[in-house]
Amino acid sequence: MEVVTRLHYSVVIIGSGFGGIGMGAALRRAGVDDFVILEGGPGLGGVWRDNTYPGCSCDVPAHLYSFSFAPYRSTRTRYPDQRHTLDYLRKVVAEQGLTARLRPHSAVTEAIYLEHAACWALVTANGTRLTADIVVFAVGQLHRPNVPVFPGHSEFAGASFHTAQWDHDVDLGGRDVAVVGTGSSAAQVLPMLRATARKVTVFQRSPQWILPKPGREFGVLARTALHLPGGHRAYRRLLSQAADSLLSPIMRGGWSARPARWLANAYLRRSVADPALRARLTPDYPIGAKRILFDSNFLRALSEPNVELVTAPIARLTRDGLETVDGTRHRAEVIVYATGFRASEFLAPIAVRGRGGRLLHDQWRSGASAFMGLAVPGFPNAFLIAGPNSFNPAGSNPSMKELQIDYIMKCLRWRDETDAAAIEVSADAMAAYELWMRAALCRTVWSSAGSSWYKHESGAVTNPWPASARTFARMLRHAPARSFTTIARAARDTTENIPA
Ligand code: NAP
């Protein structure tokens, strides 16, 4: 492999979605300039760059789904679409002076902790080698498409692609299209597809709990309120409190689960007139056990004459479509895989080696875990944003990431103050946290659903945060000295022993 450069930075951030951008902005605010943001793709934006499928938008109001330091301030639009969210991120990057720090096409393949130098050696797919005192993995949870390979996969003669890898060259107008999956992505794409396709066949493995989503645009009253001084800030606070008080308890079968189920059932009855179709769309697991869909178009689209819902499992692909286990052949010229992401495979495909050459993925073989989703014992000076069990299924994930970033910044300051070469979360703190996490997960309904991206194949719930955002903030309020240990500074040489 050709060595392109050999460089050292104080901090290297991996990923340029909300997490990486937020981390970069925090470093700039703290006066740290010696950092880069390595991005595997062609540009910034993370999932908001990748997901360009028709109808893609956010199902969390943008006044909450935005950075606190760069508040979204539209008095018109509650739910911007993908393009606007990507534009928002581009604007933040420009305003925060991060453009020159971005290194696109720099997918990190190896991250190795060099004990003698107390720093990280990083290798990218394009041959760049660099070292960093601190590495921050901000690659998110929902970026590696899960594309099932059904028997007969290679026989299918038409086009097929995943929602996060949309092929805009394929014209779907007047064609027979199959959509596999009925999660948030399928719900957003179906109404757009069925408007132009001849027929759309939707393959559902399990039904979803769906709550109606408020309108994309604000009404007159809300617009007036947002024009008042402090209106935006008050709205953001209200949304955050509503998420914590109304939505979060649903995940634990708490007080709001019953009214939410009632609302979802009433919404299903209102949207789907056919009782047989309704029955097939009614979940048999507790509401909140998979991520709740917030959507106002999917159910109605399923009742349209050019849409068919198939609930028999897919047996195989044929030359001109899909065959289900009951022997029925469903014609399709194009297959859209709305089959989600390999969310529990954290940090794949980066080979991360910590102290003693320990491979992180060996440690995570039966499911990933990290202290507050941001640090792992044995991996000094390494942090994660949106790591294991830190996805908030009931609120805003940019806000969760900001809380992690604030804590990471506290850790970096503490490392400087103590003049330590490295800091590392202690095994005791991790053990106490895991005990808390196990008890908290037991109180959730997440184990009650069959499959979901919340879980590792071992059955361990590895992705969502099991309490409120308020609790997450409270648990990150402590000083790093309580949970981290220091590694003393020794003579260091960052130019040696970078893996060949
Ligand atoms: P998802 O929620 O994981 O849904 C995947 C769908 O594909 C499920 O219906 C699943 O069935 C089905 N599926 C997976 N493998 C299959 C197979 N081998 N055969 C048949 N069906 C299969 O994925 P997603 O819809 O892309 O959403 C993922 C997450 O991204 C969401 O939960 C949300 O957090 C985020 N998202 C957000 C928005 C937004 O508006 N902000 C939009 C899109 C996505 P089972 O349910 O039976 O597993």
PDB file of N, CA and C and ligand atoms in Angstrom, residues 47-48 51 53 55-60 65 79 142 146-150 162-164 179-188 203-208 213 285 290-294 313-314 337-341 343 391-393 397 450-454, ligand 1:
ATOM      1  N   VAL A  47     -26.098  10.317   7.210  1.00  0.00           N
ATOM      2  CA  VAL A  47     -27.333   9.723   6.664  1.00  0.00           C
ATOM      3  C   VAL A  47     -28.094  10.721   5.803  1.00  0.00           C
ATOM      4  N   TRP A  48     -27.884  12.013   6.057  1.00  0.00           N
ATOM      5  CA  TRP A  48     -28.605  13.040   5.287  1.00  0.00           C
ATOM      6  C   TRP A  48     -27.966  13.264   3.926  1.00  0.00           C
ATOM      7  N   ASN A  51     -29.203   9.233   2.203  1.00  0.00           N
ATOM      8  CA  ASN A  51     -30.612   8.895   1.939  1.00  0.00           C
ATOM      9  C   ASN A  51     -31.257   9.954   1.053  1.00  0.00           C
ATOM     10  N   TYR A  53     -33.754   9.028  -1.170  1.00  0.00           N
ATOM     11  CA  TYR A  53     -34.956   8.414  -1.752  1.00  0.00           C
ATOM     12  C   TYR A  53     -36.109   9.429  -1.765  1.00  0.00           C
ATOM     13  N   GLY A  55     -39.228  11.367  -0.975  1.00  0.00           N
ATOM     14  CA  GLY A  55     -40.040  11.462   0.245  1.00  0.00           C
ATOM     15  C   GLY A  55     -39.220  11.493   1.520  1.00  0.00           C
ATOM     16  N   CYS A  56     -37.879  11.407   1.398  1.00  0.00           N
ATOM     17  CA  CYS A  56     -37.050  11.343   2.611  1.00  0.00           C
ATOM     18  C   CYS A  56     -37.127  12.664   3.386  1.00  0.00           C
ATOM     19  N   SER A  57     -37.527  12.553   4.623  1.00  0.00           N
ATOM     20  CA  SER A  57     -37.514  13.742   5.489  1.00  0.00           C
ATOM     21  C   SER A  57     -37.359  13.260   6.922  1.00  0.00           C
ATOM     22  N   CYS A  58     -37.347  14.194   7.846  1.00  0.00           N
ATOM     23  CA  CYS A  58     -37.135  13.822   9.238  1.00  0.00           C
ATOM     24  C   CYS A  58     -38.488  13.673   9.923  1.00  0.00           C
ATOM     25  N   ASP A  59     -38.599  12.714  10.844  1.00  0.00           N
ATOM     26  CA  ASP A  59     -39.866  12.596  11.558  1.00  0.00           C
ATOM     27  C   ASP A  59     -39.779  13.178  12.970  1.00  0.00           C
ATOM     28  N   VAL A  60     -38.708  13.927  13.226  1.00  0.00           N
ATOM     29  CA  VAL A  60     -38.596  14.691  14.481  1.00  0.00           C
ATOM     30  C   VAL A  60     -38.603  16.165  14.064  1.00  0.00           C
ATOM     31  N   TYR A  65     -34.547  18.726  16.219  1.00  0.00           N
ATOM     32  CA  TYR A  65     -33.544  17.933  15.483  1.00  0.00           C
ATOM     33  C   TYR A  65     -32.548  18.894  14.825  1.00  0.00           C
ATOM     34  N   TYR A  79     -41.066  20.127   9.465  1.00  0.00           N
ATOM     35  CA  TYR A  79     -40.294  18.937   9.070  1.00  0.00           C
ATOM     36  C   TYR A  79     -39.617  19.179   7.721  1.00  0.00           C
ATOM     37  N   LEU A 142     -26.812   4.220  11.738  1.00  0.00           N
ATOM     38  CA  LEU A 142     -27.715   3.801  10.656  1.00  0.00           C
ATOM     39  C   LEU A 142     -27.122   4.126   9.285  1.00  0.00           C
ATOM     40  N   ASN A 146     -28.623  -2.757   5.123  1.00  0.00           N
ATOM     41  CA  ASN A 146     -28.853  -4.192   5.260  1.00  0.00           C
ATOM     42  C   ASN A 146     -29.610  -4.635   4.006  1.00  0.00           C
ATOM     43  N   VAL A 147     -28.924  -5.348   3.138  1.00  0.00           N
ATOM     44  CA  VAL A 147     -29.578  -5.809   1.901  1.00  0.00           C
ATOM     45  C   VAL A 147     -29.673  -7.328   1.959  1.00  0.00           C
ATOM     46  N   PRO A 148     -30.887  -7.853   2.174  1.00  0.00           N
ATOM     47  CA  PRO A 148     -30.995  -9.312   2.264  1.00  0.00           C
ATOM     48  C   PRO A 148     -30.701  -9.971   0.922  1.00  0.00           C
ATOM     49  N   VAL A 149     -30.062 -11.112   1.003  1.00  0.00           N
ATOM     50  CA  VAL A 149     -29.798 -11.858  -0.235  1.00  0.00           C
ATOM     51  C   VAL A 149     -30.726 -13.072  -0.240  1.00  0.00           C
ATOM     52  N   PHE A 150     -31.813 -12.960  -0.989  1.00  0.00           N
ATOM     53  CA  PHE A 150     -32.778 -14.055  -1.056  1.00  0.00           C
ATOM     54  C   PHE A 150     -32.300 -15.096  -2.060  1.00  0.00           C
ATOM     55  N   HIS A 162     -31.128  -0.374  -2.478  1.00  0.00           N
ATOM     56  CA  HIS A 162     -31.551  -0.074  -1.113  1.00  0.00           C
ATOM     57  C   HIS A 162     -31.993   1.388  -1.045  1.00  0.00           C
ATOM     58  N   THR A 163     -32.892   1.700  -0.123  1.00  0.00           N
ATOM     59  CA  THR A 163     -33.376   3.089  -0.012  1.00  0.00           C
ATOM     60  C   THR A 163     -32.227   4.083   0.227  1.00  0.00           C
ATOM     61  N   ALA A 164     -31.181   3.635   0.927  1.00  0.00           N
ATOM     62  CA  ALA A 164     -30.065   4.547   1.215  1.00  0.00           C
ATOM     63  C   ALA A 164     -29.052   4.591   0.068  1.00  0.00           C
ATOM     64  N   VAL A 179     -41.525  -3.252  -2.907  1.00  0.00           N
ATOM     65  CA  VAL A 179     -40.839  -2.625  -1.771  1.00  0.00           C
ATOM     66  C   VAL A 179     -40.757  -3.679  -0.675  1.00  0.00           C
ATOM     67  N   VAL A 180     -39.541  -4.005  -0.267  1.00  0.00           N
ATOM     68  CA  VAL A 180     -39.369  -4.990   0.810  1.00  0.00           C
ATOM     69  C   VAL A 180     -39.134  -4.233   2.109  1.00  0.00           C
ATOM     70  N   GLY A 181     -39.997  -4.464   3.096  1.00  0.00           N
ATOM     71  CA  GLY A 181     -39.849  -3.789   4.383  1.00  0.00           C
ATOM     72  C   GLY A 181     -40.923  -2.741   4.587  1.00  0.00           C
ATOM     73  N   THR A 182     -41.237  -2.499   5.858  1.00  0.00           N
ATOM     74  CA  THR A 182     -42.285  -1.522   6.189  1.00  0.00           C
ATOM     75  C   THR A 182     -41.861  -0.634   7.361  1.00  0.00           C
ATOM     76  N   GLY A 183     -40.569  -0.288   7.433  1.00  0.00           N
ATOM     77  CA  GLY A 183     -40.104   0.628   8.473  1.00  0.00           C
ATOM     78  C   GLY A 183     -40.283   2.083   8.043  1.00  0.00           C
ATOM     79  N   SER A 184     -39.581   2.993   8.730  1.00  0.00           N
ATOM     80  CA  SER A 184     -39.728   4.437   8.464  1.00  0.00           C
ATOM     81  C   SER A 184     -39.396   4.787   7.015  1.00  0.00           C
ATOM     82  N   SER A 185     -38.352   4.157   6.456  1.00  0.00           N
ATOM     83  CA  SER A 185     -37.951   4.490   5.083  1.00  0.00           C
ATOM     84  C   SER A 185     -39.040   4.067   4.101  1.00  0.00           C
ATOM     85  N   ALA A 186     -39.569   2.840   4.269  1.00  0.00           N
ATOM     86  CA  ALA A 186     -40.638   2.358   3.383  1.00  0.00           C
ATOM     87  C   ALA A 186     -41.854   3.274   3.494  1.00  0.00           C
ATOM     88  N   ALA A 187     -42.172   3.675   4.723  1.00  0.00           N
ATOM     89  CA  ALA A 187     -43.356   4.514   4.942  1.00  0.00           C
ATOM     90  C   ALA A 187     -43.226   5.843   4.206  1.00  0.00           C
ATOM     91  N   GLN A 188     -42.013   6.377   4.152  1.00  0.00           N
ATOM     92  CA  GLN A 188     -41.834   7.667   3.477  1.00  0.00           C
ATOM     93  C   GLN A 188     -41.795   7.514   1.960  1.00  0.00           C
ATOM     94  N   PHE A 203     -43.866  -5.781   0.668  1.00  0.00           N
ATOM     95  CA  PHE A 203     -43.657  -7.038   1.400  1.00  0.00           C
ATOM     96  C   PHE A 203     -43.403  -6.717   2.871  1.00  0.00           C
ATOM     97  N   GLN A 204     -44.354  -7.099   3.697  1.00  0.00           N
ATOM     98  CA  GLN A 204     -44.254  -6.795   5.128  1.00  0.00           C
ATOM     99  C   GLN A 204     -43.900  -8.065   5.906  1.00  0.00           C
ATOM    100  N   ARG A 205     -42.838  -7.974   6.694  1.00  0.00           N
ATOM    101  CA  ARG A 205     -42.492  -9.126   7.541  1.00  0.00           C
ATOM    102  C   ARG A 205     -43.225  -9.006   8.876  1.00  0.00           C
ATOM    103  N   SER A 206     -43.229  -7.788   9.435  1.00  0.00           N
ATOM    104  CA  SER A 206     -44.044  -7.565  10.639  1.00  0.00           C
ATOM    105  C   SER A 206     -44.631  -6.160  10.590  1.00  0.00           C
ATOM    106  N   PRO A 207     -45.884  -6.016  11.086  1.00  0.00           N
ATOM    107  CA  PRO A 207     -46.508  -4.690  11.031  1.00  0.00           C
ATOM    108  C   PRO A 207     -45.877  -3.723  12.024  1.00  0.00           C
ATOM    109  N   GLN A 208     -46.118  -2.450  11.814  1.00  0.00           N
ATOM    110  CA  GLN A 208     -45.496  -1.404  12.643  1.00  0.00           C
ATOM    111  C   GLN A 208     -46.567  -0.640  13.415  1.00  0.00           C
ATOM    112  N   LYS A 213     -48.326  11.886  12.031  1.00  0.00           N
ATOM    113  CA  LYS A 213     -47.314  12.942  12.113  1.00  0.00           C
ATOM    114  C   LYS A 213     -47.995  14.291  11.847  1.00  0.00           C
ATOM    115  N   TYR A 285     -47.088  -7.005  19.043  1.00  0.00           N
ATOM    116  CA  TYR A 285     -46.076  -6.770  20.086  1.00  0.00           C
ATOM    117  C   TYR A 285     -46.349  -5.392  20.701  1.00  0.00           C
ATOM    118  N   LYS A 290     -40.436  -1.769  18.697  1.00  0.00           N
ATOM    119  CA  LYS A 290     -39.602  -1.340  17.563  1.00  0.00           C
ATOM    120  C   LYS A 290     -39.806   0.162  17.486  1.00  0.00           C
ATOM    121  N   ARG A 291     -38.976   0.853  16.708  1.00  0.00           N
ATOM    122  CA  ARG A 291     -39.155   2.310  16.653  1.00  0.00           C
ATOM    123  C   ARG A 291     -40.533   2.636  16.076  1.00  0.00           C
ATOM    124  N   ILE A 292     -41.272   3.492  16.788  1.00  0.00           N
ATOM    125  CA  ILE A 292     -42.609   3.887  16.340  1.00  0.00           C
ATOM    126  C   ILE A 292     -42.458   4.725  15.073  1.00  0.00           C
ATOM    127  N   LEU A 293     -43.339   4.480  14.091  1.00  0.00           N
ATOM    128  CA  LEU A 293     -43.327   5.310  12.882  1.00  0.00           C
ATOM    129  C   LEU A 293     -44.211   6.531  13.119  1.00  0.00           C
ATOM    130  N   PHE A 294     -43.719   7.691  12.769  1.00  0.00           N
ATOM    131  CA  PHE A 294     -44.524   8.908  12.798  1.00  0.00           C
ATOM    132  C   PHE A 294     -44.784   9.253  11.347  1.00  0.00           C
ATOM    133  N   PRO A 313     -44.135 -14.641   3.767  1.00  0.00           N
ATOM    134  CA  PRO A 313     -42.683 -14.437   3.661  1.00  0.00           C
ATOM    135  C   PRO A 313     -42.159 -14.666   2.241  1.00  0.00           C
ATOM    136  N   ILE A 314     -41.115 -13.927   1.903  1.00  0.00           N
ATOM    137  CA  ILE A 314     -40.484 -14.067   0.582  1.00  0.00           C
ATOM    138  C   ILE A 314     -39.683 -15.375   0.571  1.00  0.00           C
ATOM    139  N   TYR A 337     -35.223  -2.170  -1.709  1.00  0.00           N
ATOM    140  CA  TYR A 337     -34.997  -2.755  -0.386  1.00  0.00           C
ATOM    141  C   TYR A 337     -35.070  -1.647   0.665  1.00  0.00           C
ATOM    142  N   ALA A 338     -36.191  -1.616   1.382  1.00  0.00           N
ATOM    143  CA  ALA A 338     -36.335  -0.662   2.503  1.00  0.00           C
ATOM    144  C   ALA A 338     -36.100  -1.463   3.780  1.00  0.00           C
ATOM    145  N   THR A 339     -34.984  -2.178   3.778  1.00  0.00           N
ATOM    146  CA  THR A 339     -34.741  -3.212   4.788  1.00  0.00           C
ATOM    147  C   THR A 339     -33.804  -2.758   5.904  1.00  0.00           C
ATOM    148  N   GLY A 340     -33.625  -1.465   6.039  1.00  0.00           N
ATOM    149  CA  GLY A 340     -32.912  -0.944   7.202  1.00  0.00           C
ATOM    150  C   GLY A 340     -31.405  -1.105   7.148  1.00  0.00           C
ATOM    151  N   PHE A 341     -30.814  -1.121   8.333  1.00  0.00           N
ATOM    152  CA  PHE A 341     -29.351  -0.991   8.442  1.00  0.00           C
ATOM    153  C   PHE A 341     -28.766  -2.029   9.398  1.00  0.00           C
ATOM    154  N   ALA A 343     -27.313  -2.007  12.071  1.00  0.00           N
ATOM    155  CA  ALA A 343     -27.068  -0.994  13.096  1.00  0.00           C
ATOM    156  C   ALA A 343     -26.282  -1.520  14.297  1.00  0.00           C
ATOM    157  N   PHE A 391     -28.766   5.729  21.277  1.00  0.00           N
ATOM    158  CA  PHE A 391     -29.763   6.254  20.335  1.00  0.00           C
ATOM    159  C   PHE A 391     -31.046   6.500  21.119  1.00  0.00           C
ATOM    160  N   ASN A 392     -31.588   7.688  21.005  1.00  0.00           N
ATOM    161  CA  ASN A 392     -32.828   7.993  21.723  1.00  0.00           C
ATOM    162  C   ASN A 392     -34.023   7.746  20.802  1.00  0.00           C
ATOM    163  N   PRO A 393     -34.768   6.652  21.024  1.00  0.00           N
ATOM    164  CA  PRO A 393     -35.872   6.354  20.113  1.00  0.00           C
ATOM    165  C   PRO A 393     -37.080   7.244  20.366  1.00  0.00           C
ATOM    166  N   ASN A 397     -31.812  12.877  18.283  1.00  0.00           N
ATOM    167  CA  ASN A 397     -30.456  12.346  18.420  1.00  0.00           C
ATOM    168  C   ASN A 397     -29.342  13.386  18.302  1.00  0.00           C
ATOM    169  N   GLY A 450     -39.909  -9.364  17.821  1.00  0.00           N
ATOM    170  CA  GLY A 450     -39.017 -10.342  17.199  1.00  0.00           C
ATOM    171  C   GLY A 450     -37.723  -9.682  16.748  1.00  0.00           C
ATOM    172  N   SER A 451     -37.735  -9.191  15.511  1.00  0.00           N
ATOM    173  CA  SER A 451     -36.513  -8.576  14.986  1.00  0.00           C
ATOM    174  C   SER A 451     -36.653  -7.062  15.041  1.00  0.00           C
ATOM    175  N   SER A 452     -35.551  -6.395  15.284  1.00  0.00           N
ATOM    176  CA  SER A 452     -35.529  -4.935  15.153  1.00  0.00           C
ATOM    177  C   SER A 452     -34.073  -4.498  15.145  1.00  0.00           C
ATOM    178  N   TRP A 453     -33.833  -3.320  14.612  1.00  0.00           N
ATOM    179  CA  TRP A 453     -32.447  -2.859  14.528  1.00  0.00           C
ATOM    180  C   TRP A 453     -31.919  -2.448  15.891  1.00  0.00           C
ATOM    181  N   TYR A 454     -32.750  -2.496  16.926  1.00  0.00           N
ATOM    182  CA  TYR A 454     -32.302  -2.195  18.284  1.00  0.00           C
ATOM    183  C   TYR A 454     -31.412  -3.312  18.840  1.00  0.00           C
TER     184      TYR A 454
HETATM  185  P1  NAP B   1     -36.054  -0.504   9.719  1.00  0.00           P
HETATM  186  O1  NAP B   1     -36.863   0.300  10.637  1.00  0.00           O
HETATM  187  O2  NAP B   1     -35.032  -1.402  10.292  1.00  0.00           O
HETATM  188  O3  NAP B   1     -37.079  -1.330   8.829  1.00  0.00           O
HETATM  189  C1  NAP B   1     -36.617  -2.349   7.993  1.00  0.00           C
HETATM  190  C2  NAP B   1     -37.807  -3.075   7.423  1.00  0.00           C
HETATM  191  O4  NAP B   1     -37.335  -4.086   6.567  1.00  0.00           O
HETATM  192  C3  NAP B   1     -38.643  -3.766   8.495  1.00  0.00           C
HETATM  193  O5  NAP B   1     -39.975  -3.745   8.105  1.00  0.00           O
HETATM  194  C4  NAP B   1     -38.081  -5.188   8.481  1.00  0.00           C
HETATM  195  O6  NAP B   1     -38.982  -6.166   8.943  1.00  0.00           O
HETATM  196  C5  NAP B   1     -37.836  -5.361   7.003  1.00  0.00           C
HETATM  197  N1  NAP B   1     -36.833  -6.365   6.704  1.00  0.00           N
HETATM  198  C6  NAP B   1     -35.529  -6.375   7.073  1.00  0.00           C
HETATM  199  N2  NAP B   1     -34.927  -7.467   6.596  1.00  0.00           N
HETATM  200  C7  NAP B   1     -35.865  -8.172   5.919  1.00  0.00           C
HETATM  201  C8  NAP B   1     -35.865  -9.397   5.223  1.00  0.00           C
HETATM  202  N3  NAP B   1     -34.751 -10.159   5.124  1.00  0.00           N
HETATM  203  N4  NAP B   1     -37.023  -9.814   4.663  1.00  0.00           N
HETATM  204  C9  NAP B   1     -38.140  -9.074   4.764  1.00  0.00           C
HETATM  205  N5  NAP B   1     -38.219  -7.900   5.415  1.00  0.00           N
HETATM  206  C10 NAP B   1     -37.081  -7.458   5.990  1.00  0.00           C
HETATM  207  O7  NAP B   1     -35.300   0.400   8.630  1.00  0.00           O
HETATM  208  P2  NAP B   1     -35.665   1.858   8.101  1.00  0.00           P
HETATM  209  O8  NAP B   1     -37.071   1.932   7.698  1.00  0.00           O
HETATM  210  O9  NAP B   1     -34.636   2.229   7.090  1.00  0.00           O
HETATM  211  O10 NAP B   1     -35.476   2.771   9.365  1.00  0.00           O
HETATM  212  C11 NAP B   1     -34.348   2.620  10.220  1.00  0.00           C
HETATM  213  C12 NAP B   1     -34.303   3.760  11.176  1.00  0.00           C
HETATM  214  O11 NAP B   1     -33.810   4.899  10.480  1.00  0.00           O
HETATM  215  C13 NAP B   1     -35.643   4.198  11.710  1.00  0.00           C
HETATM  216  O12 NAP B   1     -36.085   3.434  12.787  1.00  0.00           O
HETATM  217  C14 NAP B   1     -35.358   5.612  12.086  1.00  0.00           C
HETATM  218  O13 NAP B   1     -34.722   5.672  13.319  1.00  0.00           O
HETATM  219  C15 NAP B   1     -34.400   6.045  10.990  1.00  0.00           C
HETATM  220  N6  NAP B   1     -35.156   6.705   9.928  1.00  0.00           N
HETATM  221  C16 NAP B   1     -35.670   7.882  10.243  1.00  0.00           C
HETATM  222  C17 NAP B   1     -36.390   8.549   9.320  1.00  0.00           C
HETATM  223  C18 NAP B   1     -36.915   9.860   9.742  1.00  0.00           C
HETATM  224  O14 NAP B   1     -37.946  10.256   9.342  1.00  0.00           O
HETATM  225  N7  NAP B   1     -36.208  10.562  10.630  1.00  0.00           N
HETATM  226  C19 NAP B   1     -36.610   8.042   8.063  1.00  0.00           C
HETATM  227  C20 NAP B   1     -36.055   6.816   7.754  1.00  0.00           C
HETATM  228  C21 NAP B   1     -35.335   6.148   8.702  1.00  0.00           C
HETATM  229  P3  NAP B   1     -39.096  -6.502  10.537  1.00  0.00           P
HETATM  230  O15 NAP B   1     -39.792  -5.306  11.139  1.00  0.00           O
HETATM  231  O16 NAP B   1     -39.866  -7.742  10.588  1.00  0.00           O
HETATM  232  O17 NAP B   1     -37.684  -6.650  11.020  1.00  0.00           O
END
